[in-house]
Amino acid sequence: MVAAMNILVTGASGLLGSKLTNILVGKGYNVYSGYLGNRPEYGIPIKLDISNENDVEKVFEVSKPDAVVHAAALTNVDACELKRELAWKTNVIGTKNIVKLSKKYNAFLVYISTDYVFKGDRGMYCEDDVPEPINYYGYTKLKGEEEVKGMLKEYCIARTSVIYGSVPASGKTNFVLWIIEKLRKGEVVNVVVDQYNSPTHNTNLAEMLSEIIEKRMTGTYHLAGATRISRHDFSKLVAETFSLEKNLIMPTTSDKISWTAQRPKDSSLNIVKALRILKSKPLDIQTSLKRLKHEMGFF
Ligand SMILES: NC(=O)c1ccc[n+]([C@@H]2O[C@H](COP(=O)([O-])OP(=O)(O)OC[C@H]3O[C@@H](n4cnc5c(N)ncnc54)[C@H](OP(=O)(O)O)[C@@H]3O)[C@@H](O)[C@H]2O)c1
């Protein structure tokens, strides 16, 4: 019998990592679930600070990974703008440490990146379009990509966009759960009409990633939902799917919201490559929201 693969997932308590570890454990892999402060539910929990090279070294010694999915990051876009040192340490130094040890252990690395590496002036970005981040979060994630490309011959960079899922993770809600909660309470929500992305259901993303790991698919992939949509229209679809009052969703524009970091206007991703190559396809938004509703116990 062939021994099951050892897989290390960093950010295993997060929105993506929690779903991915759940799926990988279900497939029978030995999953090591890296986290910083919120103990993960699935896999073998293993605490580490990715910005500390000794921590990372110890985790690799224990887990001896065949594959690593590096999903840990400082993901709060405004926090990255305000706490630049922490963002750099986590997203760049942390990634450098993971890359170094992946190389040492000859582990296949999948680095999770973001649509925010793009400027956002036209949208539907392809894998080989030139990144030009407009905020510090996007800049640090791009530097992370460069660490991966600079040190490894074989790797996967998977860029995704606005992840949502059925339960809070890493102590935070997500956009869809936030909209549902507000509408259930009968509260008005102001949602921007001038920001477009490719919202991605964490289950769909985790399925695509497990295929990437199993087939050791190298290169850069846009793994995101198959629908380009504005935040406002997305919110309306959420309301429709969960039979909530969509008239509570008011249109607004980015210039009326006091975010610290600038947001790209249209960072939607072209997912044609993933559609063509993967068996687990990026799903359209209606299908994904129906799956989410099902996961949340509504039929
Ligand atoms: N969320 C999105 O909409 C989105 C969109 C595009 C790309 N991405 C990318 O997708 C990946 C996953 O995002 P996500 O939303 O699932 O993240 P998340 O829910 O915000 O979780 C972040 C994870 O990183 C861990 N972490 C943070 N700092 C760490 C450190 N110094 N050492 C070790 N672990 C640390 C956290 O651990 P604790 O919970 O224990 O603190 C948590 O598990 C990230 O790389 C992100 O850049 C996300």
Short mmCIF file of C-alpha atoms and ligand atoms in Angstrom, two decimals:
data_model
loop_
_atom_site.label_atom_id
_atom_site.label_comp_id
_atom_site.label_asym_id
_atom_site.label_seq_id
_atom_site.Cartn_x
_atom_site.Cartn_y
_atom_site.Cartn_z
CA MET A 1 0.00 0.00 0.00
CA VAL A 2 1.27 3.50 -0.87
CA ALA A 3 1.58 5.79 2.18
CA ALA A 4 -0.81 8.75 2.17
CA MET A 5 0.70 12.08 1.24
CA ASN A 6 1.67 14.50 4.06
CA ILE A 7 0.20 17.92 3.39
CA LEU A 8 0.99 21.06 5.37
CA VAL A 9 -1.62 23.81 5.14
CA THR A 10 -0.69 27.20 6.61
CA GLY A 11 -3.61 29.43 7.56
CA ALA A 12 -5.63 26.30 8.35
CA SER A 13 -7.93 28.22 10.71
CA GLY A 14 -8.82 30.69 7.95
CA LEU A 15 -11.73 30.90 5.53
CA LEU A 16 -9.95 28.92 2.83
CA GLY A 17 -7.68 26.79 5.04
CA SER A 18 -10.49 25.43 7.23
CA LYS A 19 -12.45 24.18 4.20
CA LEU A 20 -9.37 22.86 2.43
CA THR A 21 -8.16 20.89 5.47
CA ASN A 22 -11.66 19.46 5.94
CA ILE A 23 -11.70 18.21 2.34
CA LEU A 24 -8.11 16.88 2.41
CA VAL A 25 -8.67 15.01 5.68
CA GLY A 26 -11.80 13.50 4.11
CA LYS A 27 -9.66 12.22 1.24
CA GLY A 28 -7.39 10.37 3.67
CA TYR A 29 -4.28 12.58 3.56
CA ASN A 30 -2.13 13.31 6.62
CA VAL A 31 -2.93 16.98 7.02
CA TYR A 32 -0.91 19.29 9.29
CA SER A 33 -2.92 22.40 10.05
CA GLY A 34 -0.75 25.45 10.69
CA TYR A 35 -2.25 28.36 12.65
CA LEU A 36 -1.21 31.39 14.69
CA GLY A 37 -3.88 31.89 17.38
CA ASN A 38 -7.15 30.19 16.37
CA ARG A 39 -6.87 26.41 16.71
CA PRO A 40 -8.08 24.71 13.51
CA GLU A 41 -10.93 22.20 13.58
CA TYR A 42 -9.53 19.70 11.04
CA GLY A 43 -6.21 17.92 10.65
CA ILE A 44 -3.30 17.86 13.09
CA PRO A 45 -3.06 21.35 14.62
CA ILE A 46 0.42 22.81 14.58
CA LYS A 47 1.08 26.29 15.92
CA LEU A 48 3.60 28.52 14.19
CA ASP A 49 4.42 32.07 13.34
CA ILE A 50 5.39 31.96 9.68
CA SER A 51 7.53 35.08 10.09
CA ASN A 52 9.76 33.13 12.51
CA GLU A 53 12.13 30.91 10.54
CA ASN A 54 12.80 28.59 13.52
CA ASP A 55 9.07 27.95 13.91
CA VAL A 56 8.76 27.13 10.22
CA GLU A 57 11.80 24.85 10.35
CA LYS A 58 10.33 22.89 13.29
CA VAL A 59 6.97 22.50 11.58
CA PHE A 60 8.62 21.08 8.47
CA GLU A 61 10.71 18.72 10.62
CA VAL A 62 7.56 17.38 12.26
CA SER A 63 5.26 17.27 9.24
CA LYS A 64 7.77 16.26 6.52
CA PRO A 65 5.36 17.53 3.89
CA ASP A 66 5.12 16.21 0.33
CA ALA A 67 2.99 19.25 -0.47
CA VAL A 68 2.42 22.63 1.18
CA VAL A 69 -0.50 24.98 0.66
CA HIS A 70 0.56 28.39 1.91
CA ALA A 71 -2.69 30.20 2.69
CA ALA A 72 -1.59 32.10 5.82
CA ALA A 73 -1.45 35.86 5.40
CA LEU A 74 -2.42 39.16 6.94
CA THR A 75 -5.56 39.46 4.81
CA ASN A 76 -7.12 42.62 6.25
CA VAL A 77 -6.48 45.13 3.48
CA ASP A 78 -6.76 48.22 5.69
CA ALA A 79 -4.62 46.66 8.46
CA CYS A 80 -1.90 46.01 5.87
CA GLU A 81 -1.95 49.69 4.93
CA LEU A 82 -1.72 50.83 8.57
CA LYS A 83 0.63 48.14 9.93
CA ARG A 84 3.09 47.90 7.07
CA GLU A 85 5.83 46.27 9.11
CA LEU A 86 3.54 43.46 10.23
CA ALA A 87 2.17 43.04 6.69
CA TRP A 88 5.72 42.76 5.29
CA LYS A 89 6.80 40.31 8.03
CA THR A 90 3.75 38.10 7.54
CA ASN A 91 3.16 38.22 3.80
CA VAL A 92 6.71 38.56 2.48
CA ILE A 93 9.13 37.24 5.14
CA GLY A 94 6.60 34.54 6.11
CA THR A 95 6.32 33.42 2.50
CA LYS A 96 10.10 33.51 2.06
CA ASN A 97 10.44 31.15 5.07
CA ILE A 98 7.84 28.76 3.70
CA VAL A 99 9.48 28.79 0.25
CA LYS A 100 12.97 28.12 1.70
CA LEU A 101 11.80 25.12 3.70
CA SER A 102 9.66 23.79 0.83
CA LYS A 103 12.81 23.81 -1.27
CA LYS A 104 14.84 22.10 1.46
CA TYR A 105 12.22 19.35 1.88
CA ASN A 106 11.47 19.12 -1.84
CA ALA A 107 7.80 19.74 -1.08
CA PHE A 108 5.41 20.88 -3.83
CA LEU A 109 4.35 24.44 -2.90
CA VAL A 110 1.01 26.01 -3.71
CA TYR A 111 1.03 29.71 -2.83
CA ILE A 112 -2.35 31.40 -2.48
CA SER A 113 -2.35 34.86 -4.01
CA THR A 114 -4.94 37.46 -4.82
CA ASP A 115 -6.76 39.46 -7.51
CA TYR A 116 -5.49 42.54 -5.61
CA VAL A 117 -2.08 42.17 -7.29
CA PHE A 118 -3.82 43.87 -10.24
CA LYS A 119 -4.50 47.57 -10.68
CA GLY A 120 -8.19 47.06 -11.36
CA ASP A 121 -8.63 49.48 -14.23
CA ARG A 122 -10.05 46.92 -16.68
CA GLY A 123 -10.82 43.55 -15.04
CA MET A 124 -10.97 39.97 -16.37
CA TYR A 125 -7.23 39.62 -15.80
CA CYS A 126 -5.43 36.60 -17.27
CA GLU A 127 -2.58 34.74 -15.55
CA ASP A 128 0.12 36.47 -17.59
CA ASP A 129 -1.22 40.02 -17.31
CA VAL A 130 1.23 42.34 -15.58
CA PRO A 131 0.44 42.89 -11.89
CA GLU A 132 0.40 46.48 -10.63
CA PRO A 133 -0.99 46.58 -7.07
CA ILE A 134 -2.52 49.80 -5.79
CA ASN A 135 -2.46 48.97 -2.08
CA TYR A 136 0.09 47.58 0.37
CA TYR A 137 -1.73 44.24 0.81
CA GLY A 138 -1.57 43.61 -2.95
CA TYR A 139 2.06 44.73 -3.00
CA THR A 140 3.08 42.28 -0.24
CA LYS A 141 1.19 39.41 -1.88
CA LEU A 142 2.96 40.17 -5.17
CA LYS A 143 6.32 40.19 -3.37
CA GLY A 144 5.31 36.77 -2.01
CA GLU A 145 4.74 35.56 -5.57
CA GLU A 146 8.20 36.83 -6.46
CA GLU A 147 9.77 34.89 -3.55
CA VAL A 148 8.11 31.72 -4.86
CA LYS A 149 9.19 32.26 -8.48
CA GLY A 150 12.69 33.34 -7.49
CA MET A 151 13.54 30.31 -5.38
CA LEU A 152 11.62 27.37 -6.86
CA LYS A 153 11.61 25.72 -10.26
CA GLU A 154 8.31 23.92 -9.70
CA TYR A 155 5.49 25.65 -7.84
CA CYS A 156 1.89 26.67 -8.18
CA ILE A 157 0.62 30.21 -7.66
CA ALA A 158 -3.16 30.24 -7.30
CA ARG A 159 -4.80 33.68 -7.39
CA THR A 160 -8.30 33.99 -6.03
CA SER A 161 -10.88 36.69 -5.27
CA VAL A 162 -13.40 37.61 -2.50
CA ILE A 163 -13.71 34.27 -0.72
CA TYR A 164 -16.96 33.42 1.10
CA GLY A 165 -18.11 30.39 3.07
CA SER A 166 -20.84 29.06 5.33
CA VAL A 167 -19.15 29.65 8.70
CA PRO A 168 -16.95 32.37 10.21
CA ALA A 169 -13.24 31.51 10.28
CA SER A 170 -10.15 32.89 12.00
CA GLY A 171 -12.46 34.85 14.31
CA LYS A 172 -14.08 36.75 11.43
CA THR A 173 -17.25 36.82 9.41
CA ASN A 174 -17.16 37.10 5.60
CA PHE A 175 -18.99 39.32 3.09
CA VAL A 176 -21.88 36.93 2.41
CA LEU A 177 -22.48 36.07 6.09
CA TRP A 178 -22.35 39.78 6.92
CA ILE A 179 -24.99 40.62 4.29
CA ILE A 180 -27.24 37.76 5.49
CA GLU A 181 -26.94 38.85 9.13
CA LYS A 182 -27.74 42.49 8.37
CA LEU A 183 -30.76 41.66 6.20
CA ARG A 184 -32.11 39.17 8.73
CA LYS A 185 -32.04 41.94 11.34
CA GLY A 186 -33.91 44.19 8.89
CA GLU A 187 -30.98 46.63 8.70
CA VAL A 188 -30.12 48.76 5.70
CA VAL A 189 -26.75 48.03 4.07
CA ASN A 190 -24.88 50.35 1.73
CA VAL A 191 -22.97 48.38 -0.87
CA VAL A 192 -20.75 49.77 -3.61
CA VAL A 193 -21.84 49.57 -7.24
CA ASP A 194 -18.41 50.46 -8.63
CA GLN A 195 -16.28 47.52 -7.44
CA TYR A 196 -16.17 44.32 -9.46
CA ASN A 197 -14.57 40.97 -8.49
CA SER A 198 -14.99 37.24 -9.01
CA PRO A 199 -16.52 36.03 -5.72
CA THR A 200 -15.31 32.55 -4.82
CA HIS A 201 -17.03 29.91 -2.67
CA ASN A 202 -14.38 28.38 -0.38
CA THR A 203 -15.65 24.85 -1.13
CA ASN A 204 -15.25 25.33 -4.89
CA LEU A 205 -11.76 26.79 -4.36
CA ALA A 206 -10.72 23.97 -2.01
CA GLU A 207 -11.89 21.37 -4.54
CA MET A 208 -9.84 22.99 -7.32
CA LEU A 209 -6.81 23.21 -5.03
CA SER A 210 -6.99 19.57 -4.01
CA GLU A 211 -6.91 18.62 -7.70
CA ILE A 212 -3.88 20.89 -8.20
CA ILE A 213 -2.09 19.20 -5.27
CA GLU A 214 -2.95 15.66 -6.39
CA LYS A 215 -1.77 16.30 -9.96
CA ARG A 216 1.15 18.53 -8.90
CA MET A 217 0.06 21.11 -11.45
CA THR A 218 2.69 23.82 -11.83
CA GLY A 219 2.39 27.42 -12.99
CA THR A 220 0.04 30.29 -12.23
CA TYR A 221 -3.73 29.75 -12.15
CA HIS A 222 -6.68 32.00 -11.56
CA LEU A 223 -8.88 29.89 -9.28
CA ALA A 224 -11.97 31.97 -8.66
CA GLY A 225 -15.70 31.96 -9.20
CA ALA A 226 -16.74 32.07 -12.86
CA THR A 227 -18.84 35.25 -12.56
CA ARG A 228 -17.62 38.85 -12.70
CA ILE A 229 -20.01 40.90 -10.60
CA SER A 230 -20.25 44.16 -8.65
CA ARG A 231 -20.48 43.98 -4.86
CA HIS A 232 -23.94 45.50 -5.10
CA ASP A 233 -25.31 42.94 -7.57
CA PHE A 234 -23.62 40.17 -5.59
CA SER A 235 -25.43 41.33 -2.42
CA LYS A 236 -28.76 41.32 -4.30
CA LEU A 237 -28.15 37.74 -5.43
CA VAL A 238 -27.36 36.73 -1.85
CA ALA A 239 -30.66 38.31 -0.73
CA GLU A 240 -32.58 36.48 -3.48
CA THR A 241 -30.92 33.14 -2.71
CA PHE A 242 -31.75 33.37 1.01
CA SER A 243 -35.21 34.95 0.44
CA LEU A 244 -34.24 38.15 2.23
CA GLU A 245 -35.40 41.72 1.60
CA LYS A 246 -33.21 43.03 -1.21
CA ASN A 247 -34.66 46.54 -1.00
CA LEU A 248 -32.60 47.00 2.17
CA ILE A 249 -29.48 46.97 -0.02
CA MET A 250 -28.71 50.55 -1.00
CA PRO A 251 -26.33 51.48 -3.78
CA THR A 252 -23.31 53.59 -2.92
CA THR A 253 -19.94 54.39 -4.50
CA SER A 254 -16.35 53.84 -3.30
CA ASP A 255 -15.66 57.57 -2.91
CA LYS A 256 -18.34 57.74 -0.17
CA ILE A 257 -16.67 55.05 1.95
CA SER A 258 -13.74 55.88 4.22
CA TRP A 259 -11.46 52.90 3.63
CA THR A 260 -7.79 53.33 4.55
CA ALA A 261 -6.51 51.36 1.57
CA GLN A 262 -7.51 52.03 -2.00
CA ARG A 263 -9.47 49.16 -3.63
CA PRO A 264 -9.14 48.14 -7.29
CA LYS A 265 -12.30 49.06 -9.23
CA ASP A 266 -12.36 45.85 -11.25
CA SER A 267 -10.03 43.03 -10.23
CA SER A 268 -12.16 40.25 -11.70
CA LEU A 269 -10.17 37.23 -12.89
CA ASN A 270 -10.28 35.40 -16.19
CA ILE A 271 -10.70 31.72 -15.27
CA VAL A 272 -10.57 30.20 -18.78
CA LYS A 273 -7.29 28.36 -18.07
CA ALA A 274 -8.73 26.66 -14.97
CA LEU A 275 -11.98 25.87 -16.84
CA ARG A 276 -9.98 24.24 -19.61
CA ILE A 277 -7.51 22.26 -17.49
CA LEU A 278 -9.24 21.28 -14.26
CA LYS A 279 -11.82 18.59 -13.68
CA SER A 280 -13.20 20.60 -10.74
CA LYS A 281 -14.38 23.72 -12.57
CA PRO A 282 -14.81 27.29 -11.32
CA LEU A 283 -18.56 27.58 -10.72
CA ASP A 284 -20.91 30.41 -11.64
CA ILE A 285 -22.28 32.51 -8.84
CA GLN A 286 -25.86 31.15 -8.82
CA THR A 287 -24.62 27.56 -8.53
CA SER A 288 -22.14 28.51 -5.80
CA LEU A 289 -24.71 30.41 -3.75
CA LYS A 290 -27.09 27.43 -4.00
CA ARG A 291 -24.32 25.14 -2.72
CA LEU A 292 -23.59 27.58 0.10
CA LYS A 293 -27.29 27.64 1.06
CA HIS A 294 -27.28 23.85 1.14
CA GLU A 295 -24.14 23.83 3.34
CA MET A 296 -25.92 26.20 5.72
CA GLY A 297 -28.76 23.74 6.12
CA PHE A 298 -31.37 25.38 3.83
CA PHE A 299 -32.85 23.36 1.00
N1 LIG B 1 -10.38 36.28 1.81
C1 LIG B 1 -10.36 36.70 0.56
O1 LIG B 1 -11.33 37.29 0.06
C2 LIG B 1 -9.13 36.48 -0.28
C3 LIG B 1 -9.14 36.95 -1.61
C4 LIG B 1 -8.00 36.73 -2.41
C5 LIG B 1 -6.91 36.05 -1.89
N2 LIG B 1 -6.92 35.63 -0.59
C6 LIG B 1 -5.74 34.92 -0.08
O2 LIG B 1 -6.17 33.63 0.30
C7 LIG B 1 -5.43 33.19 1.44
C8 LIG B 1 -6.41 32.70 2.50
O3 LIG B 1 -7.23 33.80 2.90
P1 LIG B 1 -8.34 33.62 4.02
O4 LIG B 1 -9.40 34.65 3.79
O5 LIG B 1 -8.71 32.19 4.16
O6 LIG B 1 -7.52 34.07 5.33
P2 LIG B 1 -8.10 34.39 6.78
O7 LIG B 1 -9.43 33.77 6.96
O8 LIG B 1 -7.94 35.85 7.03
O9 LIG B 1 -7.07 33.59 7.69
C9 LIG B 1 -5.72 33.96 7.76
C10 LIG B 1 -4.95 32.77 8.24
O10 LIG B 1 -3.56 33.10 8.34
C11 LIG B 1 -3.09 32.74 9.63
N3 LIG B 1 -1.97 33.63 9.99
C12 LIG B 1 -1.94 34.98 9.97
N4 LIG B 1 -0.73 35.42 10.36
C13 LIG B 1 0.03 34.31 10.60
C14 LIG B 1 1.35 34.11 11.05
N5 LIG B 1 2.19 35.13 11.29
N6 LIG B 1 1.79 32.84 11.21
C15 LIG B 1 0.98 31.79 10.97
N7 LIG B 1 -0.29 31.91 10.54
C16 LIG B 1 -0.77 33.17 10.38
C17 LIG B 1 -4.30 32.89 10.54
O11 LIG B 1 -4.12 32.14 11.73
P3 LIG B 1 -5.05 32.43 13.04
O12 LIG B 1 -6.48 32.30 12.60
O13 LIG B 1 -4.64 31.34 13.95
O14 LIG B 1 -4.70 33.80 13.48
C18 LIG B 1 -5.38 32.30 9.63
O15 LIG B 1 -5.36 30.89 9.68
C19 LIG B 1 -4.54 34.33 1.85
O16 LIG B 1 -3.24 34.10 1.39
C20 LIG B 1 -5.13 35.54 1.17
O17 LIG B 1 -4.14 36.50 0.86
C21 LIG B 1 -8.01 35.83 0.22
#
